[in-house]
Tab-separated table of C-alpha atoms and ligand atoms in Angstrom:
chain	number	residue	atom	x	y	z
A	1	MET	CA	23.928	-23.186	-6.071
A	2	THR	CA	27.374	-22.625	-7.429
A	3	ALA	CA	26.689	-20.701	-10.632
A	4	THR	CA	28.202	-17.273	-11.080
A	5	HIS	CA	25.884	-14.649	-9.696
A	6	GLY	CA	25.964	-12.372	-12.708
A	7	ARG	CA	23.378	-11.902	-15.397
A	8	ILE	CA	20.069	-13.679	-15.122
A	9	ARG	CA	18.421	-15.275	-18.136
A	10	LEU	CA	14.688	-15.279	-18.664
A	11	ILE	CA	13.316	-18.413	-20.292
A	12	GLU	CA	10.212	-16.853	-21.751
A	13	ASP	CA	8.267	-19.961	-22.622
A	14	ARG	CA	8.292	-20.968	-18.969
A	15	CYS	CA	7.315	-17.588	-17.560
A	16	THR	CA	3.662	-17.315	-16.540
A	17	SER	CA	3.821	-13.602	-15.580
A	18	CYS	CA	2.879	-14.635	-12.070
A	19	MET	CA	4.784	-11.669	-10.564
A	20	ILE	CA	6.346	-13.766	-7.826
A	21	CYS	CA	9.907	-12.766	-8.739
A	22	ALA	CA	8.970	-9.071	-8.831
A	23	ARG	CA	7.294	-9.362	-5.441
A	24	GLU	CA	10.117	-11.281	-3.797
A	25	CYS	CA	12.982	-9.164	-5.140
A	26	PRO	CA	14.264	-7.270	-2.106
A	27	VAL	CA	15.344	-4.216	-4.085
A	28	TRP	CA	12.352	-4.015	-6.429
A	29	CYS	CA	14.407	-4.068	-9.625
A	30	ILE	CA	12.205	-6.415	-11.680
A	31	SER	CA	9.266	-4.949	-13.577
A	32	ILE	CA	6.738	-6.960	-15.500
A	33	ASP	CA	3.747	-6.024	-17.648
A	34	ALA	CA	1.383	-8.638	-18.949
A	35	HIS	CA	-2.143	-9.020	-20.215
A	36	THR	CA	-4.571	-11.904	-20.379
A	37	GLU	CA	-5.834	-13.674	-23.471
A	38	PRO	CA	-8.179	-16.631	-23.926
A	39	ASP	CA	-6.245	-19.863	-24.056
A	40	PRO	CA	-6.631	-21.191	-27.643
A	41	ALA	CA	-6.670	-24.760	-26.346
A	42	SER	CA	-9.854	-24.046	-24.399
A	43	GLU	CA	-11.637	-21.823	-26.925
A	44	ALA	CA	-14.088	-24.526	-27.965
A	45	SER	CA	-15.249	-25.113	-24.418
A	46	ARG	CA	-18.070	-23.131	-22.861
A	47	ARG	CA	-15.864	-21.138	-20.572
A	48	PRO	CA	-12.527	-20.412	-22.274
A	49	ARG	CA	-9.695	-20.162	-19.826
A	50	LEU	CA	-7.505	-17.086	-19.732
A	51	HIS	CA	-3.781	-17.152	-19.632
A	52	ASN	CA	-1.221	-14.434	-19.077
A	53	VAL	CA	0.818	-13.091	-21.963
A	54	LEU	CA	4.035	-11.336	-21.115
A	55	ASP	CA	4.425	-7.834	-22.559
A	56	ARG	CA	7.454	-6.555	-20.759
A	57	PHE	CA	10.060	-8.031	-18.434
A	58	ALA	CA	12.930	-5.862	-17.285
A	59	ILE	CA	15.682	-6.093	-14.705
A	60	ASP	CA	17.484	-2.972	-13.609
A	61	TRP	CA	21.066	-4.151	-13.098
A	62	SER	CA	22.015	-0.834	-11.527
A	63	VAL	CA	19.891	-1.818	-8.547
A	64	CYS	CA	20.131	-5.631	-8.604
A	65	MET	CA	22.354	-7.039	-5.883
A	66	TYR	CA	22.657	-10.486	-7.508
A	67	CYS	CA	21.176	-12.253	-4.517
A	68	GLY	CA	19.401	-14.875	-6.622
A	69	ILE	CA	16.152	-14.736	-4.689
A	70	CYS	CA	14.216	-14.322	-7.949
A	71	VAL	CA	15.981	-17.373	-9.410
A	72	ASP	CA	15.143	-19.408	-6.327
A	73	GLU	CA	11.562	-18.205	-5.988
A	74	CYS	CA	10.351	-18.632	-9.568
A	75	PRO	CA	7.992	-21.610	-9.371
A	76	PHE	CA	8.454	-22.375	-13.071
A	77	ASP	CA	12.259	-22.241	-13.319
A	78	ALA	CA	11.940	-19.403	-15.799
A	79	LEU	CA	14.954	-17.552	-14.403
A	80	GLU	CA	18.469	-18.902	-14.229
A	81	TRP	CA	21.999	-17.624	-13.945
A	82	ASN	CA	23.325	-16.822	-17.358
A	83	GLY	CA	26.948	-17.524	-16.438
A	84	GLU	CA	28.160	-14.105	-17.555
A	85	HIS	CA	28.546	-10.790	-15.875
A	86	VAL	CA	26.480	-7.770	-16.781
A	87	SER	CA	28.216	-5.669	-19.388
A	88	PRO	CA	28.817	-2.051	-18.442
A	89	GLY	CA	26.603	0.731	-19.706
A	90	ALA	CA	27.293	4.379	-20.433
A	91	SER	CA	24.315	5.513	-18.384
A	92	LEU	CA	21.947	4.114	-15.801
A	93	PRO	CA	19.109	3.511	-18.290
A	94	ASP	CA	21.520	1.308	-20.295
A	95	LEU	CA	21.581	-1.040	-17.324
A	96	VAL	CA	17.859	-1.711	-17.540
A	97	HIS	CA	17.725	-4.821	-19.694
A	98	GLN	CA	14.497	-5.745	-21.428
A	99	ARG	CA	13.411	-9.072	-22.858
A	100	ASP	CA	15.624	-8.723	-25.921
A	101	ARG	CA	18.651	-8.979	-23.664
A	102	LEU	CA	17.303	-11.146	-20.843
A	103	ALA	CA	15.870	-13.734	-23.229
A	104	PRO	CA	18.113	-13.558	-26.281
A	105	ASP	CA	16.363	-16.500	-27.890
A	106	PRO	CA	12.696	-15.620	-27.288
A	107	GLY	CA	10.315	-18.481	-26.998
A	108	GLY	CA	12.995	-21.079	-27.516
A	109	ARG	CA	15.455	-22.902	-25.365
A	110	PRO	CA	18.353	-20.794	-24.200
A	111	THR	CA	21.533	-21.120	-26.153
A	112	ALA	CA	24.172	-22.072	-23.591
B	1	MET	CA	24.815	-28.996	8.119
B	2	SER	CA	24.762	-30.776	11.417
B	3	ASP	CA	21.672	-30.969	13.572
B	4	GLU	CA	20.887	-27.697	15.200
B	5	VAL	CA	20.228	-27.667	18.891
B	6	THR	CA	18.430	-24.708	20.411
B	7	ARG	CA	18.182	-24.261	24.144
B	8	SER	CA	15.584	-21.922	25.603
B	9	VAL	CA	16.975	-20.024	28.534
B	10	GLU	CA	15.413	-17.684	31.096
B	11	ALA	CA	16.800	-14.167	30.720
B	12	ALA	CA	18.032	-14.252	34.330
B	13	ALA	CA	20.123	-17.356	33.567
B	14	TRP	CA	21.515	-16.079	30.231
B	15	VAL	CA	25.156	-15.597	31.170
B	16	ALA	CA	25.206	-18.770	33.283
B	17	ALA	CA	23.721	-20.825	30.437
B	18	VAL	CA	26.201	-19.501	27.888
B	19	SER	CA	29.097	-20.105	30.296
B	20	ALA	CA	27.865	-23.642	30.875
B	21	ALA	CA	27.694	-24.300	27.131
B	22	ARG	CA	31.218	-22.957	26.738
B	23	ASP	CA	32.416	-25.288	29.484
B	24	GLU	CA	30.743	-28.212	27.703
B	25	GLY	CA	32.995	-27.602	24.728
B	26	PHE	CA	31.009	-25.073	22.695
B	27	ASP	CA	33.852	-22.678	23.205
B	28	ARG	CA	33.737	-20.670	19.968
B	29	PHE	CA	31.456	-17.699	19.782
B	30	ASP	CA	29.755	-17.668	16.374
B	31	TRP	CA	27.125	-14.936	16.409
B	32	LEU	CA	24.487	-13.180	18.456
B	33	ASP	CA	21.431	-11.442	17.104
B	34	ALA	CA	17.839	-10.641	17.935
B	35	THR	CA	14.446	-11.021	16.304
B	36	ASP	CA	11.214	-9.216	16.965
B	37	ASP	CA	8.409	-11.540	18.076
B	38	ILE	CA	5.691	-8.992	17.338
B	39	GLY	CA	2.342	-10.625	16.684
B	40	ARG	CA	3.284	-13.694	18.697
B	41	THR	CA	4.489	-12.358	22.006
B	42	ASP	CA	5.442	-8.928	23.259
B	43	THR	CA	9.123	-9.826	23.411
B	44	VAL	CA	12.356	-9.678	21.495
B	45	SER	CA	14.249	-12.973	21.217
B	46	VAL	CA	18.000	-12.828	21.603
B	47	VAL	CA	19.821	-15.771	20.055
B	48	CYS	CA	23.464	-16.695	20.448
B	49	GLN	CA	25.175	-19.450	18.489
B	50	LEU	CA	28.283	-21.170	19.765
B	51	ARG	CA	30.339	-23.855	18.092
B	52	ALA	CA	32.400	-26.734	19.339
B	53	ARG	CA	35.840	-27.473	17.943
B	54	ASP	CA	34.370	-30.146	15.672
B	55	GLY	CA	32.042	-27.499	14.247
B	56	ALA	CA	28.830	-28.622	15.955
B	57	PRO	CA	26.665	-25.598	16.784
B	58	VAL	CA	24.376	-24.923	19.701
B	59	ARG	CA	21.964	-22.030	19.873
B	60	LEU	CA	20.780	-20.379	23.045
B	61	ARG	CA	17.639	-18.307	22.932
B	62	THR	CA	16.079	-16.037	25.484
B	63	ARG	CA	13.330	-13.438	25.467
B	64	VAL	CA	13.221	-9.917	26.842
B	65	PRO	CA	10.421	-7.316	26.692
B	66	ARG	CA	10.077	-5.529	23.316
B	67	ARG	CA	10.621	-2.149	24.897
B	68	GLY	CA	13.195	-1.546	27.573
B	69	GLY	CA	14.474	-5.125	27.578
B	70	VAL	CA	17.597	-5.681	29.648
B	71	LEU	CA	19.919	-8.656	29.309
B	72	ALA	CA	23.286	-9.203	30.965
B	73	SER	CA	26.188	-8.908	28.527
B	74	LEU	CA	28.164	-11.951	27.433
B	75	ALA	CA	31.321	-9.876	27.079
B	76	GLY	CA	32.751	-11.465	30.214
B	77	VAL	CA	32.320	-14.941	28.729
B	78	PHE	CA	33.166	-14.202	25.091
B	79	PRO	CA	34.688	-10.749	24.549
B	80	GLY	CA	33.752	-10.965	20.868
B	81	ALA	CA	30.078	-10.946	21.790
B	82	ALA	CA	30.297	-7.263	22.673
B	83	TRP	CA	30.325	-6.203	19.017
B	84	CYS	CA	27.220	-8.241	18.203
B	85	GLU	CA	25.513	-6.915	21.307
B	86	ARG	CA	26.131	-3.344	20.238
B	87	GLU	CA	24.552	-4.075	16.894
B	88	ALA	CA	21.578	-6.003	18.283
B	89	GLY	CA	21.074	-3.516	21.100
B	90	GLU	CA	20.870	-0.647	18.650
B	91	GLY	CA	18.530	-2.384	16.258
B	92	TYR	CA	16.155	-3.893	18.791
B	93	ALA	CA	16.290	-1.609	21.855
B	94	VAL	CA	17.870	-4.212	24.119
B	95	ASP	CA	20.123	-2.915	26.868
B	96	PHE	CA	23.018	-5.345	27.303
B	97	GLY	CA	23.838	-4.552	30.899
B	98	GLY	CA	27.518	-4.470	31.683
B	99	GLY	CA	28.425	-4.427	27.975
B	100	ASP	CA	29.579	-1.720	25.621
B	101	GLY	CA	26.653	0.664	25.240
B	102	ARG	CA	28.213	2.892	22.553
B	103	ARG	CA	26.370	3.168	19.282
B	104	LEU	CA	27.943	1.154	16.508
B	105	LEU	CA	26.096	1.747	13.250
B	106	LEU	CA	23.445	4.408	13.651
B	107	GLY	CA	23.934	8.134	13.678
B	108	PRO	CA	22.711	10.349	16.503
B	109	ASP	CA	19.515	11.287	14.672
B	110	ALA	CA	18.603	7.705	13.745
B	111	PRO	CA	15.253	6.434	14.955
B	112	GLU	CA	15.119	4.282	18.018
B	113	ALA	CA	15.334	0.538	17.341
B	114	PRO	CA	14.833	0.596	13.560
B	115	LEU	CA	14.820	-3.201	13.285
B	116	LEU	CA	11.684	-3.609	15.372
B	117	LYS	CA	8.933	-4.494	12.955
B	118	ASP	CA	6.668	-1.674	13.986
B	119	HIS	CA	9.225	0.792	12.672
B	120	PRO	CA	7.788	1.753	9.274
B	121	LEU	CA	10.141	1.866	6.291
B	122	ALA	CA	9.099	5.324	5.168
B	123	ALA	CA	11.457	5.459	2.183
B	124	ARG	CA	9.859	2.314	0.796
B	125	ALA	CA	6.316	3.414	1.442
B	126	ALA	CA	7.029	6.456	-0.753
B	127	VAL	CA	8.131	4.444	-3.824
B	128	PRO	CA	5.758	2.592	-6.173
B	129	TRP	CA	6.223	-1.136	-5.797
B	130	PRO	CA	6.595	-3.107	-9.061
B	131	GLY	CA	4.935	-6.085	-7.414
B	132	ALA	CA	1.648	-4.216	-7.000
B	133	ASP	CA	0.744	-4.939	-10.625
B	134	GLU	CA	-1.399	-7.891	-11.600
B	135	PRO	CA	-1.069	-9.516	-15.025
B	136	GLU	CA	-4.569	-8.497	-16.132
B	137	GLU	CA	-4.184	-5.513	-18.458
B	138	GLY	CA	-1.011	-4.616	-16.586
B	139	ALA	CA	-3.348	-3.078	-14.050
B	140	ARG	CA	-2.824	-2.304	-10.448
B	141	ALA	CA	-3.876	-5.186	-8.305
B	142	ARG	CA	-7.591	-5.699	-7.830
B	143	ARG	CA	-6.719	-6.924	-4.402
B	144	ARG	CA	-4.541	-4.344	-2.797
B	145	MET	CA	-1.070	-5.806	-2.344
B	146	VAL	CA	1.512	-4.372	0.001
B	147	PRO	CA	5.220	-5.083	-0.238
B	148	PRO	CA	7.162	-6.707	2.589
B	149	GLY	CA	8.474	-4.213	5.098
B	150	VAL	CA	5.988	-1.517	4.190
B	151	PRO	CA	3.088	-1.048	6.539
B	152	ASP	CA	-0.435	-1.551	5.369
B	153	PRO	CA	-1.908	1.966	5.090
B	154	ALA	CA	-4.996	0.824	6.976
B	155	ILE	CA	-2.758	0.011	9.924
B	156	TRP	CA	-0.465	3.024	9.727
B	157	GLY	CA	-0.914	5.962	7.386
B	158	GLU	CA	-4.662	6.081	6.913
B	159	ARG	CA	-5.581	4.546	10.216
B	160	ASP	CA	-8.581	6.120	11.891
B	161	PRO	CA	-7.240	7.530	15.176
B	162	SER	CA	-10.442	6.547	16.959
B	163	ASP	CA	-9.512	2.891	16.317
B	164	GLY	CA	-6.699	3.241	18.812
B	165	GLN	CA	-3.354	1.518	18.532
B	166	ALA	CA	-2.932	-1.193	15.938
B	167	ASP	CA	-3.055	-4.714	17.247
B	168	PRO	CA	0.490	-6.195	17.227
B	169	GLU	CA	-0.750	-9.146	15.197
B	170	ASP	CA	-2.122	-6.776	12.548
B	171	VAL	CA	1.198	-4.959	12.483
B	172	ALA	CA	3.088	-8.207	12.013
B	173	THR	CA	0.800	-9.301	9.180
B	174	SER	CA	0.934	-5.900	7.605
B	175	THR	CA	4.718	-5.713	7.471
B	176	SER	CA	5.199	-9.211	6.124
B	177	GLY	CA	3.685	-8.225	2.774
B	178	GLY	CA	0.967	-9.748	0.656
B	179	ARG	CA	-2.677	-9.016	0.703
B	180	VAL	CA	-4.016	-6.229	2.835
B	181	ARG	CA	-6.419	-7.575	5.352
B	182	ARG	CA	-9.622	-5.778	6.176
B	183	SER	CA	-8.607	-4.944	9.700
B	184	ARG	CA	-12.031	-3.485	10.422
B	185	ASP	CA	-13.772	-6.812	9.947
B	186	ARG	CA	-11.557	-8.337	12.544
B	187	GLY	CA	-11.966	-5.469	14.948
B	188	ALA	CA	-15.761	-5.768	14.848
B	189	GLY	CA	-15.675	-9.308	16.172
B	190	ARG	CA	-13.671	-8.425	19.238
C	201	LIG	S1	8.431	-15.848	-10.946
C	201	LIG	FE1	9.053	-16.898	-12.833
C	201	LIG	S2	7.119	-17.344	-13.893
C	201	LIG	FE2	6.667	-15.821	-12.321
C	201	LIG	S3	6.855	-13.848	-13.413
C	201	LIG	FE3	8.851	-14.274	-12.491
C	201	LIG	S4	10.019	-15.307	-14.095
C	201	LIG	FE4	7.883	-15.394	-14.700
C	202	LIG	S1	19.116	-11.262	-8.061
C	202	LIG	FE1	18.077	-10.427	-6.241
C	202	LIG	S2	18.191	-8.216	-6.505
C	202	LIG	FE2	18.636	-9.108	-8.534
C	202	LIG	S3	16.660	-9.214	-9.578
C	202	LIG	FE3	16.917	-11.176	-8.533
C	202	LIG	S4	15.904	-10.907	-6.527
C	202	LIG	FE4	16.232	-8.866	-7.384
């Protein structure tokens, strides 16, 4: 793994809200909210399956130590190094990045 | 990475075994550290890695009791080992006899042997863990999850004193994170 350990990109359409990254992060700086919805593909069947829908995904860069454990542990390759460093913020809350900044192209492929 | 070779050594033969490895050509001291074997055996493992000039490593491993373990210092073989021994000795309550016993990292009021796994990480236990949530309705986990390094409350905080001391295996499971086990069910079968 040679990529710059800077910002991390969330590829939303791969994320299953499984919580593994949040649980493995040593400094607890990832927070995720999600809810479940019936999977439209299985609605016709007798027992519709549920799938997770991501509501919130945030990384607190003021706490992150850029270790990359979350990138390595995600079973769905939904996290990757973005190649850039985290831009400074005027206050600590500015360093908590939500989906709009972690996944700048929601639902689509990341723009390199 | 070349093949790793680990040699298990009796504690009494520790210095002799490391000297012998040095004489074989593993004459560069790389590192020395310890790990807590709680839940497997009542020992602390001390591991020392040496390297040969061509970079090939060898590891030597020995075990001492978890409390009050004594192991002869390697400072006479590799002076650089003294620094690692101070660090490992402080973290794991190992007395490196004949070495430098001064504290290296911890202040005078630090707890004894904070790297032993039965030392609870109180600061962590006091903070809500983001990993406790489950996707369903953003709710707290149906199954109670505990984060790594934080003791299961059933083992530590809320433990019924009449249950006696926690089983080392329970402690090890509890501090490695994941799902809280019903320790009572296990206890009943014993
Ligand atoms: S580990 Fe990957 S799939 Fe799971 S919640 Fe984190 S980013 Fe999403
Ligand atoms: S890089 Fe490390 S510290 Fe930062 S969010 Fe990922 S696991 Fe946590």
